Coordinates of C-alpha atoms in Angstrom, one line a residue:
M1 CA 19.2 41.5 3.3
M2 CA 20.5 45.1 3.9
E3 CA 23.7 44.2 2.0
G4 CA 21.7 43.0 -1.0
Q5 CA 19.6 46.2 -1.0
S6 CA 22.9 48.2 -0.8
M7 CA 24.3 46.3 -3.8
S8 CA 21.0 46.8 -5.7
L9 CA 21.1 50.6 -5.0
L10 CA 24.8 50.7 -6.1
G11 CA 23.9 49.0 -9.3
K12 CA 21.1 51.5 -10.0
M13 CA 23.3 54.5 -9.3
M14 CA 26.0 53.1 -11.6
A15 CA 23.5 52.7 -14.3
V16 CA 22.1 56.2 -13.9
I17 CA 25.6 57.7 -14.0
G18 CA 26.6 55.6 -17.0
I19 CA 23.5 56.6 -19.0
S20 CA 24.0 60.3 -18.1
V21 CA 27.6 60.3 -19.2
V22 CA 26.9 58.4 -22.4
A23 CA 23.9 60.7 -23.2
G24 CA 26.2 63.8 -22.7
L25 CA 28.8 62.3 -25.0
I26 CA 26.2 61.6 -27.7
V27 CA 24.7 65.1 -27.5
H28 CA 28.1 66.9 -27.6
V29 CA 30.0 64.5 -29.8
R30 CA 31.9 66.1 -32.7
D31 CA 31.7 64.4 -36.0
P32 CA 35.2 63.7 -37.6
L33 CA 33.7 64.5 -41.0
D34 CA 33.5 68.1 -39.8
S35 CA 37.3 68.2 -39.8
I36 CA 37.8 66.0 -42.9
L37 CA 35.3 67.9 -45.0
G38 CA 36.0 71.3 -43.4
G39 CA 32.4 71.6 -42.3
G40 CA 31.3 70.9 -45.8
Y41 CA 28.6 68.4 -45.5
P42 CA 26.5 67.8 -48.7
E43 CA 23.6 70.2 -48.9
L44 CA 21.1 67.2 -48.9
W45 CA 22.5 66.0 -45.6
R46 CA 22.1 69.5 -44.1
K47 CA 18.5 69.8 -45.3
A48 CA 17.6 66.3 -43.9
G49 CA 19.1 67.2 -40.5
L50 CA 21.8 64.5 -40.8
V51 CA 24.8 66.6 -39.8
G52 CA 26.8 64.7 -37.3
A53 CA 24.7 61.6 -37.8
P54 CA 27.6 59.1 -38.4
A55 CA 29.4 60.1 -35.2
R56 CA 26.2 59.9 -33.2
A57 CA 25.5 56.5 -34.6
V58 CA 28.9 55.3 -33.6
A59 CA 28.5 56.9 -30.2
C60 CA 25.1 55.1 -29.7
I61 CA 26.7 51.7 -30.6
F62 CA 29.6 52.4 -28.2
A63 CA 27.1 53.4 -25.5
G64 CA 25.1 50.3 -25.9
V65 CA 28.1 48.0 -25.8
S66 CA 29.5 50.0 -22.7
L67 CA 26.2 49.6 -20.8
L68 CA 26.1 45.9 -21.6
A69 CA 29.7 45.5 -20.4
M70 CA 29.0 47.5 -17.2
G71 CA 25.9 45.4 -16.5
W72 CA 27.9 42.2 -17.0
L73 CA 30.7 43.5 -14.8
Y74 CA 28.3 44.5 -12.0
R75 CA 26.6 41.1 -12.1
L76 CA 30.0 39.4 -12.0
L77 CA 31.5 41.4 -9.2
F78 CA 28.6 42.5 -7.0
A79 CA 25.3 40.8 -7.7
P80 CA 24.4 37.5 -5.9
L81 CA 24.8 34.3 -7.9
E82 CA 21.4 32.8 -8.5
L83 CA 21.1 29.5 -10.5
L84 CA 17.5 28.2 -10.5
R85 CA 17.2 24.9 -12.3
T86 CA 13.9 23.6 -13.7
P87 CA 12.9 20.0 -12.8
D88 CA 14.0 18.6 -16.2
E89 CA 17.1 20.8 -16.7
V90 CA 19.7 18.6 -14.9
G91 CA 20.3 14.9 -14.6
Y92 CA 18.6 13.5 -17.7
I93 CA 20.0 12.4 -21.1
A94 CA 17.8 13.5 -24.0
E95 CA 18.6 11.3 -27.1
D96 CA 16.9 10.4 -30.3
G97 CA 15.4 13.8 -30.8
R98 CA 13.5 13.9 -27.5
S99 CA 13.4 17.0 -25.3
R100 CA 14.7 16.9 -21.8
A101 CA 11.2 17.1 -20.5
Q102 CA 10.2 14.0 -22.5
A103 CA 13.4 12.2 -21.2
A104 CA 12.5 13.1 -17.6
N105 CA 9.0 11.9 -17.9
E106 CA 10.1 8.6 -19.5
V107 CA 12.6 8.0 -16.7
R108 CA 10.0 8.7 -14.0
R109 CA 7.4 6.5 -15.7
R110 CA 9.7 3.5 -16.2
R111 CA 12.0 3.6 -13.2
K112 CA 11.5 1.1 -10.4
T113 CA 11.2 2.8 -7.1
G114 CA 12.1 -0.1 -4.8
E115 CA 10.8 -0.6 -1.2
L116 CA 10.7 2.9 0.0
P117 CA 10.8 4.3 3.6
P118 CA 8.0 6.8 4.5
V119 CA 8.1 9.8 2.2
Y120 CA 7.7 12.7 4.7
P121 CA 10.1 12.5 7.7
N122 CA 9.3 14.5 10.8
G123 CA 11.2 17.7 11.0
W124 CA 11.8 21.3 10.0
Y125 CA 11.8 22.2 6.3
R126 CA 12.7 25.4 4.4
V127 CA 9.8 27.0 2.6
L128 CA 11.7 30.0 1.1
D129 CA 14.4 32.5 1.8
S130 CA 13.6 35.6 3.9
H131 CA 14.7 38.1 1.2
M132 CA 12.1 36.6 -1.1
L133 CA 9.2 37.8 1.2
E134 CA 8.9 41.5 1.7
R135 CA 6.3 43.0 4.1
G136 CA 2.9 42.6 2.6
D137 CA 4.0 39.9 0.2
V138 CA 2.1 36.6 -0.3
K139 CA 3.8 33.5 -1.9
N140 CA 2.2 30.3 -3.1
V141 CA 4.5 27.3 -2.2
T142 CA 4.1 23.5 -2.5
V143 CA 5.6 21.7 0.5
L144 CA 5.1 18.1 1.7
G145 CA 2.3 17.5 -0.9
E146 CA 0.4 20.6 0.4
Q147 CA -0.3 24.0 -1.0
V148 CA 0.5 26.7 1.5
A149 CA 0.3 30.5 1.6
V150 CA 3.4 32.2 3.0
F151 CA 2.9 35.9 3.9
R152 CA 4.7 38.6 5.9
G153 CA 2.5 40.8 8.0
T154 CA 2.9 44.6 8.2
E155 CA 4.8 44.2 11.4
G156 CA 7.4 42.0 9.7
K157 CA 6.6 38.5 10.9
A158 CA 6.2 35.7 8.4
Y159 CA 3.3 33.2 8.6
V160 CA 2.4 30.0 6.9
V161 CA -1.2 28.8 6.5
D162 CA -3.0 26.3 4.2
A163 CA -3.6 27.9 0.8
Y164 CA -7.2 27.0 0.4
C165 CA -9.9 29.1 2.0
P166 CA -12.3 26.8 4.0
H167 CA -15.2 28.9 2.7
L168 CA -15.3 27.9 -1.0
G169 CA -11.8 26.8 -1.6
A170 CA -10.1 29.9 -3.2
N171 CA -6.3 29.9 -3.1
L172 CA -5.4 32.6 -0.6
A173 CA -2.0 33.0 -2.2
V174 CA -3.3 33.7 -5.7
G175 CA -4.7 37.2 -5.5
G176 CA -5.0 37.3 -1.7
R177 CA -3.6 40.3 0.1
V178 CA -2.1 41.1 3.5
V179 CA -4.2 43.1 6.0
G180 CA -2.2 43.8 9.1
Q181 CA -1.2 40.4 10.4
S182 CA -3.9 38.6 8.5
I183 CA -4.4 37.4 4.9
E184 CA -7.6 38.2 3.0
C185 CA -9.2 35.8 0.6
P186 CA -9.5 37.2 -2.9
F187 CA -12.9 35.5 -3.5
H188 CA -15.1 36.9 -0.7
G189 CA -12.8 39.0 1.5
W190 CA -12.7 36.6 4.5
Q191 CA -9.6 37.5 6.7
F192 CA -7.6 34.9 8.5
R193 CA -5.1 35.7 11.3
G194 CA -1.6 34.5 10.6
E195 CA -0.8 33.7 14.2
D196 CA -3.5 30.9 14.6
G197 CA -5.4 30.8 11.3
K198 CA -8.7 32.0 12.9
C199 CA -11.1 34.0 10.7
V200 CA -11.3 37.5 12.1
R201 CA -13.6 39.2 9.6
I202 CA -16.3 38.3 7.1
P203 CA -17.3 41.6 5.4
Y204 CA -20.9 40.7 4.7
A205 CA -21.6 38.6 7.9
E206 CA -22.9 39.9 11.3
K207 CA -20.8 37.3 13.2
V208 CA -17.8 35.2 12.5
P209 CA -18.3 31.6 13.5
E210 CA -15.9 30.4 16.2
F211 CA -14.9 27.3 14.1
A212 CA -14.1 29.4 11.0
K213 CA -10.3 29.0 10.6
V214 CA -7.6 27.8 8.2
R215 CA -4.8 25.5 9.2
C216 CA -1.8 27.4 10.5
W217 CA 1.6 25.7 10.2
R218 CA 4.2 26.1 13.0
S219 CA 7.0 28.2 11.5
M220 CA 10.2 29.9 12.4
E221 CA 12.5 32.3 10.7
T222 CA 16.2 32.0 11.2
N223 CA 19.4 32.3 9.2
G224 CA 17.6 34.2 6.4
Q225 CA 15.1 31.4 5.9
V226 CA 11.4 30.7 6.7
L227 CA 10.9 27.1 7.9
V228 CA 7.9 25.0 8.8
W229 CA 7.5 22.1 11.2
F230 CA 6.0 18.8 10.1
H231 CA 5.0 15.8 12.3
C232 CA 2.7 13.2 11.0
D233 CA 1.0 12.9 14.5
G234 CA 0.8 16.6 15.1
E235 CA 3.4 16.6 17.8
E236 CA 5.2 19.8 18.8
P237 CA 8.8 20.3 17.9
G238 CA 11.3 18.6 20.2
W239 CA 14.2 20.6 18.7
T240 CA 14.8 23.7 16.5
V241 CA 17.2 24.8 13.8
P242 CA 20.1 26.7 15.5
E243 CA 20.8 30.3 14.7
Q244 CA 24.0 31.1 12.9
G245 CA 25.1 34.2 14.9
E246 CA 27.3 35.6 12.1
I247 CA 24.2 35.8 9.8
T248 CA 22.0 37.4 12.5
R249 CA 24.7 40.0 13.3
G250 CA 25.2 40.9 9.6
E251 CA 28.8 39.7 9.6
W252 CA 28.0 37.1 6.9
V253 CA 25.9 38.4 4.1
Y254 CA 23.8 36.8 1.3
R255 CA 25.9 36.0 -1.8
G256 CA 23.6 33.8 -3.8
R257 CA 21.6 30.5 -4.0
T258 CA 21.0 27.6 -6.3
E259 CA 17.9 25.5 -6.6
H260 CA 17.3 22.0 -8.0
F261 CA 14.5 19.6 -8.2
I262 CA 15.4 16.0 -7.5
N263 CA 13.3 13.0 -8.7
A264 CA 14.1 10.7 -5.7
H265 CA 13.2 9.8 -2.2
I266 CA 14.3 12.4 0.4
E267 CA 16.6 10.0 2.2
E268 CA 18.8 9.4 -0.8
I269 CA 20.1 12.9 -0.7
P270 CA 21.5 13.2 2.9
E271 CA 22.7 9.6 2.7
N272 CA 25.4 10.9 0.4
A273 CA 27.2 12.2 3.4
A274 CA 27.9 8.7 4.7
D275 CA 28.6 7.2 1.2
I276 CA 32.3 8.0 1.5
A277 CA 33.4 5.8 -1.4
H278 CA 31.4 7.7 -4.0
L279 CA 33.5 10.8 -3.5
A280 CA 36.6 9.3 -5.0
H281 CA 34.8 8.0 -8.1
L282 CA 32.2 10.7 -8.8
H283 CA 33.8 13.9 -7.4
T284 CA 37.5 13.5 -8.0
P285 CA 37.4 14.8 -11.6
G286 CA 37.9 18.6 -11.7
I287 CA 34.9 20.9 -12.0
V288 CA 36.1 22.0 -15.4
S289 CA 35.0 18.6 -16.7
G290 CA 31.4 19.5 -16.1
V291 CA 28.4 17.5 -14.8
D292 CA 27.5 15.0 -17.6
L293 CA 28.8 11.7 -16.2
R294 CA 29.5 10.4 -19.7
Y295 CA 32.3 12.9 -20.0
T296 CA 33.6 13.9 -16.5
N297 CA 36.4 11.3 -16.7
S298 CA 37.6 12.6 -20.1
K299 CA 41.4 12.6 -20.5
T300 CA 41.1 16.2 -21.7
W301 CA 40.5 17.4 -18.1
E302 CA 42.3 14.8 -16.1
F303 CA 45.1 17.4 -15.2
V304 CA 42.7 18.8 -12.5
R305 CA 41.9 16.5 -9.6
H306 CA 40.0 16.9 -6.3
D307 CA 41.1 14.8 -3.4
W308 CA 38.8 14.1 -0.5
K309 CA 39.1 12.7 3.1
V310 CA 35.7 12.3 4.8
Q311 CA 34.4 11.1 8.1
W312 CA 30.7 10.9 9.1
E313 CA 29.4 10.5 12.6
A314 CA 26.0 10.8 14.3
E315 CA 25.8 13.0 17.4
S316 CA 24.6 11.8 20.8
E317 CA 22.0 13.3 23.2
P318 CA 20.9 16.0 23.5
T319 CA 21.5 16.6 19.8
K320 CA 20.9 13.1 18.5
H321 CA 18.8 14.7 15.7
C322 CA 22.1 16.0 14.3
S323 CA 25.1 14.4 12.5
Q324 CA 28.4 15.7 11.2
M325 CA 30.5 15.1 8.1
L326 CA 34.1 16.3 8.3
V327 CA 35.6 17.0 4.9
K328 CA 39.2 17.7 3.9
H329 CA 39.6 18.9 0.3
A330 CA 42.8 19.2 -1.6
L331 CA 43.4 20.2 -5.3
T332 CA 46.1 19.0 -7.6
V333 CA 46.8 20.5 -11.0
F334 CA 49.2 18.6 -13.3
G335 CA 50.0 16.4 -10.4
R336 CA 51.1 19.3 -8.2
H337 CA 49.3 20.0 -4.9
W338 CA 48.1 23.6 -4.4
P339 CA 47.9 24.1 -0.6
L340 CA 46.4 27.5 -0.9
L341 CA 43.1 25.9 -2.1
D342 CA 43.0 23.3 0.6
M343 CA 39.7 23.6 2.5
D344 CA 38.2 22.0 5.6
V345 CA 34.4 21.9 5.7
V346 CA 32.2 20.8 8.5
A347 CA 28.8 19.7 7.2
R348 CA 26.4 19.5 10.2
Q349 CA 23.0 18.1 9.4
V350 CA 20.1 19.2 11.6
G351 CA 17.1 16.9 11.2
P352 CA 16.1 15.5 7.8
G353 CA 16.0 18.7 5.8
V354 CA 18.7 21.2 6.9
V355 CA 22.5 21.1 6.6
F356 CA 25.1 23.7 7.6
L357 CA 28.2 23.6 5.3
L358 CA 30.7 25.7 7.3
F359 CA 33.8 27.0 5.6
D360 CA 36.8 28.3 7.4
H361 CA 39.9 29.3 5.3
S362 CA 42.8 31.4 6.4
F363 CA 42.9 33.2 3.0
L364 CA 39.5 32.8 1.4
G365 CA 37.6 33.6 4.6
R366 CA 34.6 32.1 6.5
G367 CA 31.0 31.5 5.6
V368 CA 28.2 28.9 5.4
I369 CA 26.1 27.2 2.7
M370 CA 22.6 26.4 3.9
H371 CA 21.8 23.1 2.1
C372 CA 18.1 22.5 2.5
V373 CA 16.0 19.6 1.2
T374 CA 12.2 20.0 1.1
P375 CA 9.8 17.4 -0.2
V376 CA 7.5 18.9 -2.8
E377 CA 5.7 15.6 -3.3
P378 CA 6.6 12.0 -2.4
L379 CA 9.4 11.5 -5.0
L380 CA 10.2 15.1 -5.8
Q381 CA 12.6 17.2 -3.6
C382 CA 13.4 20.9 -3.8
V383 CA 17.0 21.3 -2.9
S384 CA 18.5 24.8 -2.3
H385 CA 22.0 26.0 -1.5
T386 CA 22.1 29.5 0.0
I387 CA 25.5 31.0 0.8
F388 CA 26.3 33.6 3.4
Y389 CA 29.9 34.9 3.5
Q390 CA 32.1 37.4 5.3
S391 CA 31.0 40.9 4.2
N392 CA 34.6 42.0 3.8
I393 CA 35.5 39.2 1.3
P394 CA 35.0 40.1 -2.4
P395 CA 31.7 38.6 -3.6
L396 CA 33.5 36.8 -6.4
V397 CA 35.0 34.4 -3.8
P398 CA 31.8 33.0 -2.3
K399 CA 30.2 33.0 -5.8
F400 CA 33.0 30.8 -7.1
I401 CA 32.6 28.5 -4.1
L402 CA 28.8 28.2 -4.7
R403 CA 29.3 27.6 -8.4
A404 CA 31.9 24.9 -7.7
E405 CA 29.5 23.3 -5.2
C406 CA 26.7 23.4 -7.8
I407 CA 28.8 21.6 -10.4
Q408 CA 29.7 18.8 -7.9
F409 CA 26.1 18.6 -6.7
E410 CA 24.7 18.3 -10.3
R411 CA 26.8 15.2 -10.8
D412 CA 24.9 13.6 -7.9
V413 CA 21.6 14.8 -9.4
M414 CA 22.3 12.7 -12.5
I415 CA 22.6 9.6 -10.2
W416 CA 19.6 10.4 -8.0
N417 CA 17.3 11.1 -10.9
N418 CA 17.9 7.7 -12.5
K419 CA 18.5 5.3 -9.6
K420 CA 16.4 2.9 -7.7
Y421 CA 16.2 2.9 -3.9
I422 CA 17.6 -0.3 -2.5
S423 CA 16.2 -1.1 1.0
K424 CA 18.7 -3.9 1.6
P425 CA 21.8 -2.9 -0.3
L426 CA 24.8 -5.1 -1.0
L427 CA 27.5 -3.5 1.1
V428 CA 31.1 -4.2 1.9
K429 CA 33.0 -3.4 5.1
E430 CA 34.1 0.0 3.8
D431 CA 30.4 1.0 3.3
S432 CA 29.6 0.6 7.0
A433 CA 28.8 4.3 7.5
I434 CA 25.8 3.9 5.1
Q435 CA 24.0 1.5 7.5
K436 CA 24.9 3.8 10.4
H437 CA 23.3 6.7 8.6
R438 CA 20.1 4.8 7.8
R439 CA 19.7 3.9 11.5
W440 CA 20.3 7.5 12.4
F441 CA 17.8 8.8 9.8
S442 CA 15.1 6.3 10.9
Q443 CA 14.5 8.4 14.1
F444 CA 12.6 10.9 11.9
Y445 CA 9.9 8.3 11.0
S446 CA 6.9 7.4 13.1
D447 CA 4.4 4.5 12.8
N448 CA 2.0 6.9 11.1
S449 CA 4.5 8.5 8.7
P450 CA 2.9 8.7 5.2
R451 CA 4.1 6.2 2.6
L452 CA 3.9 6.2 -1.1
R453 CA 0.6 4.7 -2.2
Y454 CA 0.9 5.2 -6.0
Q455 CA 3.1 7.0 -8.4
H456 CA 2.1 9.5 -11.1
N457 CA 3.0 8.3 -14.6
T458 CA 4.3 11.7 -15.7
L459 CA 5.6 15.0 -14.5
D460 CA 4.1 18.1 -16.1
F461 CA 7.2 20.0 -17.1

């Protein structure tokens, strides 16, 4: 967070210096016409105060272009990469004059869902990134089909409570404000303590009823993220998301994030880790061929190829809630292997909603992408990729890695947004890891885990 603030301050200082220099040039610029005409401007120009106007006009244009270039250069070299996709932006084919939103709604309405597992597995889920919540901030977030208010108290701790005030139903996150470690309702001023949700003040009442409280979600803040715990039976957490020490110590700093909304069951997304065969077909074409699966295998771009070797395994006690995917990546250009760009990645999944993608490269450095899947509603998942990287590595490196990951991920999005869940898939021997993954993932369901009762006909994009 401190690194991001430093970069923001650096950008502001550069802008101020740039504007000051350009303003000085404009004020003191000497018009070439003074030399050409020997100082002899037409009398009409002098009376109208237009002496030196051509040079100042050119200087203004030059200044504008320079400032735009400086801004672009700053964003490229220093600012974090942030790609936030809307729900209809990726993974749909809009044809016959339809908009992408219309195409997305039609797919959602007509697609068969299949026999689905429960829609909300038990586990920890990301709500938002820590840098998005300053002291005194309140955010309205939809998670697991619920509206929650996420706020940070004046002492710096983040809290998550149900968004709707139990008094008359006002949304605490829409107009509510932070008072100490409590959140105040914008409607009547009731104040609810973030620690346990208990109402601590009603401005017009002599006494606060003991039973006056709002539901408080168990939460934790680690690795630059605020997470909440969900269990359908209200059980306490049996495990937590581990801390990545390099992030806590400030050795790895925030370099950007991407965000996508996936129209699919949550289990479809982590199951990709065990679907080894899809890598060779879907992800072998180079990232230069884009994300539209109709064109990724175009012969125009076949000179760039990604090669993958992958192994997936579930962990045993006491970390049976975790699994690992070991990835070896190699790049070939015009049939020639480029060893410098070989990369080994360890993808460790912790529960149903959090994955650590750990990078360790002798030249490009070390870092992690936090891949988080959070159900918004039964068949709509918010997937974020947040990258933290060595502070002494130029930001351009992790930003390129994140952008490349985004391109490969968006190819999967096109599949997920249009596919049907098959509860009893037709598999061959080489697909055995998929069944192993489903057995492993089933531990996050309970007898009372919520199931899909009905499906909305449309999405309001």
